[in-house]
Tab-separated table of C-alpha atoms in Angstrom:
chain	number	residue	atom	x	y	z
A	293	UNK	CA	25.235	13.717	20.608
A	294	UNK	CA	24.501	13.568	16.792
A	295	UNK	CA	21.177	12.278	15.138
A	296	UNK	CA	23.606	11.404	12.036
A	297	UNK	CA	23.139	7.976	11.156
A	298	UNK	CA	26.236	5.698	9.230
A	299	UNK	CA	24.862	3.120	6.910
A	300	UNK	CA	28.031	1.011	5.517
A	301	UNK	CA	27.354	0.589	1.706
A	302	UNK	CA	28.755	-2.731	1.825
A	303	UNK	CA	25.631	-4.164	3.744
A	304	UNK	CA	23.146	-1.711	1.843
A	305	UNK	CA	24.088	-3.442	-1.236
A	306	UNK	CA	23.551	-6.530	0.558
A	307	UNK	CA	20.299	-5.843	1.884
A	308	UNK	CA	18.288	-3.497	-0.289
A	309	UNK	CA	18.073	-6.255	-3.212
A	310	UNK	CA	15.365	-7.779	-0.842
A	311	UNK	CA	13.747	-4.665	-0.135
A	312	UNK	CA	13.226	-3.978	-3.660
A	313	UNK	CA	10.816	-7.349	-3.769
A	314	UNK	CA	8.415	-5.629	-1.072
A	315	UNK	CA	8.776	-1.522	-0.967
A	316	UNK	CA	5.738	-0.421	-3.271
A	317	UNK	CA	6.139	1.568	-6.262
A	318	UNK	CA	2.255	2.808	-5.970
A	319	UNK	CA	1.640	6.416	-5.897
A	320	UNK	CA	-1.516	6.183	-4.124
A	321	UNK	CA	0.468	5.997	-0.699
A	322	UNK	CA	3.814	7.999	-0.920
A	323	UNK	CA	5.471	6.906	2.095
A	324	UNK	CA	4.963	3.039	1.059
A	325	UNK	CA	7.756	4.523	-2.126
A	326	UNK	CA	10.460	4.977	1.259
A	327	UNK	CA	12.011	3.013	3.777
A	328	UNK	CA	12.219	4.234	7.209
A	329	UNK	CA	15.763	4.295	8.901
A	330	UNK	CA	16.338	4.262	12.811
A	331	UNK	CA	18.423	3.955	15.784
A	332	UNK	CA	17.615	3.095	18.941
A	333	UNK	CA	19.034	3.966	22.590
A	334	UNK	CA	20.894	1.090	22.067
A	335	UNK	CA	22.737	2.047	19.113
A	336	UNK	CA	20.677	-0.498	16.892
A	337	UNK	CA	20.470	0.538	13.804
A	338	UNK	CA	17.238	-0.793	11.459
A	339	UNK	CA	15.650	-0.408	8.117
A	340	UNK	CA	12.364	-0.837	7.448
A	341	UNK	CA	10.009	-1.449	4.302
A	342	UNK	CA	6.629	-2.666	4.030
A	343	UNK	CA	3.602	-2.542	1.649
A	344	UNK	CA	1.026	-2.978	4.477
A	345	UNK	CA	0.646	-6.449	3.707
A	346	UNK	CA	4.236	-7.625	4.782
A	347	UNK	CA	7.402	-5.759	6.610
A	348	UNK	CA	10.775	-6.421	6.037
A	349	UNK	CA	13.232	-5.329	8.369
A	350	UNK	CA	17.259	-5.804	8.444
A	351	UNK	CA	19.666	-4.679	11.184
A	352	UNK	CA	22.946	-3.698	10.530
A	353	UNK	CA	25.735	-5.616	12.008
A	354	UNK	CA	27.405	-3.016	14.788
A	355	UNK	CA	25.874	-0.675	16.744
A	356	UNK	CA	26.480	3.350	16.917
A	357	UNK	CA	26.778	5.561	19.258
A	358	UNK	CA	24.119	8.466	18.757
A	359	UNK	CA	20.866	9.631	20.550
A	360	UNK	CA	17.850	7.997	19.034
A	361	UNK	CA	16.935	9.164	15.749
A	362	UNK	CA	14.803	8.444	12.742
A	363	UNK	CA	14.457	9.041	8.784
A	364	UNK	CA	12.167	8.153	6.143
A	365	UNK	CA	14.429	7.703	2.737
A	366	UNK	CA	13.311	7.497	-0.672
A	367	UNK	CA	13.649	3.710	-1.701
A	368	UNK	CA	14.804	4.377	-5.008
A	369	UNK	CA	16.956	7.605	-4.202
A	370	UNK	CA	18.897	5.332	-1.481
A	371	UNK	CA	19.397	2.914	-4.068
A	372	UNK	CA	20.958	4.623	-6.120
A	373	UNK	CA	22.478	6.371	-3.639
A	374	UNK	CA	24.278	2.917	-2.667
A	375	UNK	CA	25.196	2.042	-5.902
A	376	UNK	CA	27.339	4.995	-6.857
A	377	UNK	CA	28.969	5.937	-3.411
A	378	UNK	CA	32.431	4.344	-1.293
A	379	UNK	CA	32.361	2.871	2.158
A	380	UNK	CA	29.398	4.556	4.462
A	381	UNK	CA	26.160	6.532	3.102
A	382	UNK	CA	25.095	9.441	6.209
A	383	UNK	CA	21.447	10.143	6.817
A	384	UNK	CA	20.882	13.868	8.769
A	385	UNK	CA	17.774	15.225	9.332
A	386	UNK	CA	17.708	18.418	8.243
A	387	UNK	CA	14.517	19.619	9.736
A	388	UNK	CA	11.373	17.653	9.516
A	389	UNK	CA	10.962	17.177	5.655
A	390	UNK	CA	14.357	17.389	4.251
A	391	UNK	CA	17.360	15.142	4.785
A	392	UNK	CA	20.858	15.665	3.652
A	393	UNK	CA	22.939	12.920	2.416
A	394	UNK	CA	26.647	12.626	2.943
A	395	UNK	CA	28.858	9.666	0.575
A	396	UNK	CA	32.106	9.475	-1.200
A	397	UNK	CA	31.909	9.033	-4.902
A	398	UNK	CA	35.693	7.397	-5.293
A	399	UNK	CA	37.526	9.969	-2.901
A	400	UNK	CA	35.260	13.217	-3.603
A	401	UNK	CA	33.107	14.043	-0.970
A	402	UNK	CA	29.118	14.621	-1.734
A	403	UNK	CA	26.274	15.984	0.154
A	404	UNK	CA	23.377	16.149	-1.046
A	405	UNK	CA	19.651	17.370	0.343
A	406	UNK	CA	16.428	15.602	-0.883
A	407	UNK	CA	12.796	15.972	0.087
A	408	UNK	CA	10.980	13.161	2.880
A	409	UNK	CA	7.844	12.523	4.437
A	410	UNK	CA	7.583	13.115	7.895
A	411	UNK	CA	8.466	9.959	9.919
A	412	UNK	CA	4.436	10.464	11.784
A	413	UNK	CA	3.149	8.806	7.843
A	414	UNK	CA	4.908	5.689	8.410
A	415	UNK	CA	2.131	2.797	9.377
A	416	UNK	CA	3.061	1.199	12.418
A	417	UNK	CA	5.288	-2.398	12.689
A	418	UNK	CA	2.941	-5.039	13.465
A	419	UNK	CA	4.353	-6.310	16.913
A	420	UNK	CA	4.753	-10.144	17.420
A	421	UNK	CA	3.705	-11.334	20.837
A	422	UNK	CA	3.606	-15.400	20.323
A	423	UNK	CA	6.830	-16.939	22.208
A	424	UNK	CA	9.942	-17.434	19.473
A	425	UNK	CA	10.533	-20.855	17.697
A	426	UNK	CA	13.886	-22.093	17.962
A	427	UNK	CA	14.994	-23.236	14.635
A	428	UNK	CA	17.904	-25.312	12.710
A	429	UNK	CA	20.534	-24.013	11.873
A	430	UNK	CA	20.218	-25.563	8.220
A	431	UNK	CA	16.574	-24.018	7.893
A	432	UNK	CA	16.881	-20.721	6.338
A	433	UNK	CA	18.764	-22.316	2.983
A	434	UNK	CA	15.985	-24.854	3.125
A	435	UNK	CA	13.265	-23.018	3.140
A	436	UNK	CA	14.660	-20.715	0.105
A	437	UNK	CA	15.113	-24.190	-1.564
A	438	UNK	CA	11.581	-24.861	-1.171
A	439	UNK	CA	10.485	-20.997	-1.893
A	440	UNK	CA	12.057	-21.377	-5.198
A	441	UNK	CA	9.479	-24.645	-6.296
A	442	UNK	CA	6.537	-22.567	-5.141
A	443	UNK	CA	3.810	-21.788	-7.548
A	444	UNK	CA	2.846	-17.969	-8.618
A	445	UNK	CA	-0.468	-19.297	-10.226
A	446	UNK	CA	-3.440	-17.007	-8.999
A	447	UNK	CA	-5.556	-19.642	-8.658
A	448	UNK	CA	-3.891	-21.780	-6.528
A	449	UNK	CA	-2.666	-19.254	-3.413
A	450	UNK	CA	-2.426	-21.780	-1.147
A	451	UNK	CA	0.512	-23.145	-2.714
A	452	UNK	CA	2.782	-19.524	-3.005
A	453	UNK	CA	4.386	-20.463	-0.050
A	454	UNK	CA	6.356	-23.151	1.586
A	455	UNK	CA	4.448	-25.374	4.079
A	456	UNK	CA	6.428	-26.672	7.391
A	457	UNK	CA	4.167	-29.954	7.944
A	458	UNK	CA	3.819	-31.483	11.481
A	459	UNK	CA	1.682	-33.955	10.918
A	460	UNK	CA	4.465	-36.765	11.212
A	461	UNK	CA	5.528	-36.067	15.293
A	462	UNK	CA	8.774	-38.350	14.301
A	463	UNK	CA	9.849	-36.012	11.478
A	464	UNK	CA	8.688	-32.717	10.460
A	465	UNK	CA	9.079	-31.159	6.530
A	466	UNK	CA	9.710	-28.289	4.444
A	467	UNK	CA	7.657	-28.611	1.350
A	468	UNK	CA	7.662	-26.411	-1.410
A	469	UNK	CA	5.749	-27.274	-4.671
A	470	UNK	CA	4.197	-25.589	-8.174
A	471	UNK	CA	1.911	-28.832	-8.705
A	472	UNK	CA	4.572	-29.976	-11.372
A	473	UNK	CA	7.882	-30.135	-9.164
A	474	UNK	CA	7.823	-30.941	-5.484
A	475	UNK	CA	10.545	-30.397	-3.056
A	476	UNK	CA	10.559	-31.668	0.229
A	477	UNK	CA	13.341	-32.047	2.981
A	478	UNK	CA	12.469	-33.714	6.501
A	479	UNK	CA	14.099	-34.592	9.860
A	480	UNK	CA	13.381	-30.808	11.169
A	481	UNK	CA	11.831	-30.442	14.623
A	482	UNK	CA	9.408	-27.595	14.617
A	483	UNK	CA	8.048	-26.741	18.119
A	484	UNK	CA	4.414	-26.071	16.508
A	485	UNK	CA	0.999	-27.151	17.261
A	486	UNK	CA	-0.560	-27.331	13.321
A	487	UNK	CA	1.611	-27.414	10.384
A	488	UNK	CA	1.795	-23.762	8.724
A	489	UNK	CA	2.400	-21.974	5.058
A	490	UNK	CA	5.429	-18.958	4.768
A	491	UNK	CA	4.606	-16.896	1.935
Protein backbone atom coordinates (compact mmCIF):
# COMPACT_ATOMS: atom_id res chain seq x y z
CA UNK A 1 0.00 0.00 0.00
CA UNK A 2 1.39 3.51 -0.92
CA UNK A 3 2.13 6.43 1.61
CA UNK A 4 1.41 8.77 -1.59
CA UNK A 5 -1.08 11.18 -0.71
CA UNK A 6 -3.65 12.96 -3.66
CA UNK A 7 -4.58 16.47 -2.79
CA UNK A 8 -7.20 17.71 -5.62
CA UNK A 9 -6.07 21.32 -6.52
CA UNK A 10 -9.52 22.31 -6.87
CA UNK A 11 -10.13 22.20 -2.99
CA UNK A 12 -6.42 23.42 -2.22
CA UNK A 13 -7.30 26.54 -3.90
CA UNK A 14 -10.32 26.54 -1.92
CA UNK A 15 -8.86 26.03 1.31
CA UNK A 16 -5.35 27.39 1.57
CA UNK A 17 -6.70 31.16 1.22
CA UNK A 18 -7.69 30.59 4.96
CA UNK A 19 -4.60 29.06 5.89
CA UNK A 20 -2.67 31.89 4.70
CA UNK A 21 -4.58 34.16 7.60
CA UNK A 22 -3.01 31.78 10.40
CA UNK A 23 0.35 29.76 9.11
CA UNK A 24 3.24 32.08 10.53
CA UNK A 25 5.75 33.62 8.43
CA UNK A 26 8.26 33.91 11.64
CA UNK A 27 11.59 32.41 11.32
CA UNK A 28 12.07 31.89 14.88
CA UNK A 29 10.02 28.51 14.62
CA UNK A 30 10.49 26.86 11.11
CA UNK A 31 7.92 24.32 11.20
CA UNK A 32 5.13 27.07 12.16
CA UNK A 33 6.32 28.33 8.02
CA UNK A 34 4.55 24.49 6.97
CA UNK A 35 1.44 22.79 7.15
CA UNK A 36 1.31 19.27 8.10
CA UNK A 37 -0.59 16.81 5.70
CA UNK A 38 -2.10 13.34 6.85
CA UNK A 39 -4.14 10.37 6.35
CA UNK A 40 -5.57 8.30 8.59
CA UNK A 41 -6.56 4.41 8.66
CA UNK A 42 -9.60 5.62 7.53
CA UNK A 43 -8.57 7.18 4.44
CA UNK A 44 -9.22 10.78 5.94
CA UNK A 45 -7.26 13.00 4.57
CA UNK A 46 -6.37 16.50 6.74
CA UNK A 47 -4.34 19.61 6.64
CA UNK A 48 -3.19 21.29 9.33
CA UNK A 49 -1.77 24.90 10.22
CA UNK A 50 -1.39 26.63 13.36
CA UNK A 51 0.68 29.44 14.98
CA UNK A 52 0.43 27.96 18.52
CA UNK A 53 -2.16 30.27 19.39
CA UNK A 54 -4.94 28.87 17.00
CA UNK A 55 -5.18 25.60 14.53
CA UNK A 56 -6.91 25.43 11.51
CA UNK A 57 -7.69 22.27 10.07
CA UNK A 58 -9.72 21.29 6.70
CA UNK A 59 -10.59 17.78 5.47
CA UNK A 60 -10.84 16.98 2.09
CA UNK A 61 -14.07 15.79 0.74
CA UNK A 62 -13.39 11.80 -0.20
CA UNK A 63 -11.39 9.53 1.38
CA UNK A 64 -8.23 7.41 -0.07
CA UNK A 65 -7.19 4.35 0.10
CA UNK A 66 -3.48 4.23 1.50
CA UNK A 67 -1.76 3.10 4.80
CA UNK A 68 -1.48 5.96 7.21
CA UNK A 69 0.94 8.49 6.34
CA UNK A 70 2.13 11.97 7.12
CA UNK A 71 4.05 15.16 5.62
CA UNK A 72 5.04 18.45 6.73
CA UNK A 73 4.85 20.90 3.44
CA UNK A 74 6.21 24.21 3.04
CA UNK A 75 3.14 26.68 3.25
CA UNK A 76 4.32 28.86 0.69
CA UNK A 77 5.98 26.13 -1.65
CA UNK A 78 2.38 24.29 -1.64
CA UNK A 79 0.94 27.43 -2.56
CA UNK A 80 2.44 27.97 -5.21
CA UNK A 81 2.55 24.65 -5.93
CA UNK A 82 -1.45 24.86 -6.24
CA UNK A 83 -1.53 27.74 -8.18
CA UNK A 84 0.46 26.64 -11.19
CA UNK A 85 -0.48 22.83 -11.40
CA UNK A 86 -3.90 20.77 -13.14
CA UNK A 87 -6.24 18.51 -11.27
CA UNK A 88 -4.36 16.64 -8.13
CA UNK A 89 -0.94 17.82 -6.36
CA UNK A 90 0.99 14.18 -4.85
CA UNK A 91 2.85 14.38 -1.58
CA UNK A 92 5.65 11.21 -1.19
CA UNK A 93 7.87 11.00 1.42
CA UNK A 94 10.99 10.52 0.23
CA UNK A 95 12.82 9.61 3.35
CA UNK A 96 12.44 11.56 6.49
CA UNK A 97 13.44 15.17 5.35
CA UNK A 98 12.72 15.32 1.74
CA UNK A 99 9.42 15.02 -0.10
CA UNK A 100 8.85 14.77 -3.76
CA UNK A 101 6.06 16.46 -5.42
CA UNK A 102 4.16 15.10 -8.36
CA UNK A 103 1.50 17.81 -10.56
CA UNK A 104 0.61 18.49 -14.09
CA UNK A 105 1.50 21.89 -15.36
CA UNK A 106 -1.29 21.89 -18.42
CA UNK A 107 -0.57 18.19 -19.66
CA UNK A 108 3.35 17.98 -18.78
CA UNK A 109 4.07 15.98 -16.00
CA UNK A 110 6.40 17.49 -12.98
CA UNK A 111 8.09 16.07 -10.04
CA UNK A 112 9.77 17.83 -8.05
CA UNK A 113 11.85 17.16 -4.51
CA UNK A 114 12.01 19.89 -1.77
CA UNK A 115 13.46 19.92 1.71
CA UNK A 116 10.86 19.32 5.17
CA UNK A 117 11.06 19.16 8.72
CA UNK A 118 10.57 16.03 10.25
CA UNK A 119 6.85 15.47 11.10
CA UNK A 120 8.29 14.79 15.28
CA UNK A 121 8.64 19.24 15.16
CA UNK A 122 5.08 19.66 14.64
CA UNK A 123 3.38 20.91 18.18
CA UNK A 124 0.66 18.78 19.04
CA UNK A 125 -3.40 19.53 18.10
CA UNK A 126 -4.99 20.70 21.13
CA UNK A 127 -7.75 17.95 21.65
CA UNK A 128 -11.37 19.11 22.46
CA UNK A 129 -13.07 17.04 25.10
CA UNK A 130 -16.36 19.32 25.98
CA UNK A 131 -19.57 17.50 24.33
CA UNK A 132 -20.35 19.16 20.59
CA UNK A 133 -22.96 22.03 20.18
CA UNK A 134 -25.44 21.42 17.66
CA UNK A 135 -25.80 24.45 15.59
CA UNK A 136 -28.12 26.19 12.75
CA UNK A 137 -27.78 25.58 9.78
CA UNK A 138 -27.82 29.47 8.91
CA UNK A 139 -24.94 30.08 11.57
CA UNK A 140 -21.73 29.84 9.84
CA UNK A 141 -22.77 32.88 7.18
CA UNK A 142 -23.90 34.67 10.30
CA UNK A 143 -21.24 34.60 12.23
CA UNK A 144 -18.84 35.76 9.17
CA UNK A 145 -21.47 38.60 8.93
CA UNK A 146 -20.78 39.56 12.35
CA UNK A 147 -16.79 38.76 12.05
CA UNK A 148 -16.68 41.29 9.38
CA UNK A 149 -18.11 44.41 11.98
CA UNK A 150 -15.53 43.33 14.52
CA UNK A 151 -13.00 45.79 15.71
CA UNK A 152 -8.99 45.26 15.16
CA UNK A 153 -8.30 48.15 17.71
CA UNK A 154 -5.55 46.92 20.25
CA UNK A 155 -7.08 48.41 22.89
CA UNK A 156 -10.26 47.08 22.86
CA UNK A 157 -9.58 42.96 22.47
CA UNK A 158 -12.57 42.10 23.83
CA UNK A 159 -14.41 43.21 20.95
CA UNK A 160 -12.10 41.21 17.95
CA UNK A 161 -14.50 38.66 18.02
CA UNK A 162 -18.11 37.92 17.65
CA UNK A 163 -20.07 37.33 20.91
CA UNK A 164 -23.03 34.54 20.89
CA UNK A 165 -25.13 36.17 23.90
CA UNK A 166 -27.44 33.95 26.07
CA UNK A 167 -28.54 36.13 28.31
CA UNK A 168 -32.15 36.35 26.70
CA UNK A 169 -33.28 32.27 27.31
CA UNK A 170 -36.22 33.22 24.62
CA UNK A 171 -33.73 34.28 21.92
CA UNK A 172 -30.11 34.00 21.69
CA UNK A 173 -27.67 36.53 19.32
CA UNK A 174 -24.78 36.84 17.18
CA UNK A 175 -23.25 40.19 17.76
CA UNK A 176 -20.48 41.55 16.06
CA UNK A 177 -19.41 45.25 16.57
CA UNK A 178 -16.23 47.91 16.05
CA UNK A 179 -17.94 50.45 18.62
CA UNK A 180 -19.12 52.48 15.46
CA UNK A 181 -21.28 49.74 13.54
CA UNK A 182 -23.13 46.99 15.33
CA UNK A 183 -24.52 43.92 13.83
CA UNK A 184 -26.67 41.69 15.51
CA UNK A 185 -28.98 38.74 14.33
CA UNK A 186 -31.20 36.74 16.98
CA UNK A 187 -33.68 33.82 17.18
CA UNK A 188 -30.56 31.22 17.42
CA UNK A 189 -30.74 28.56 20.13
CA UNK A 190 -27.32 27.98 21.54
CA UNK A 191 -27.17 25.00 23.98
CA UNK A 192 -24.64 27.09 26.32
CA UNK A 193 -24.45 27.89 29.88
CA UNK A 194 -22.72 31.76 29.64
CA UNK A 195 -22.71 33.68 26.53
CA UNK A 196 -19.11 33.41 24.77
CA UNK A 197 -16.64 35.56 22.27
CA UNK A 198 -15.16 33.61 18.75
CA UNK A 199 -12.15 35.32 17.77
Amino acid sequence: MTQEITLPVAELKQALPGFSKLVSKSRTLPVLQSVLVQRDAQGIVTIEGTDLDAHVAYRLKDAQAGKPAEVLVPFDTLTKTAKGSSETLTLIPDGKDKIRLRYHIGNSPVEQRISCLETKEWPPTPKITAPLVALDPHFGATLKEALQCASDDSSRPVLHGACLDVTDPKAHYVVGTNGRVLFAANSFGFDLKQSVIIP
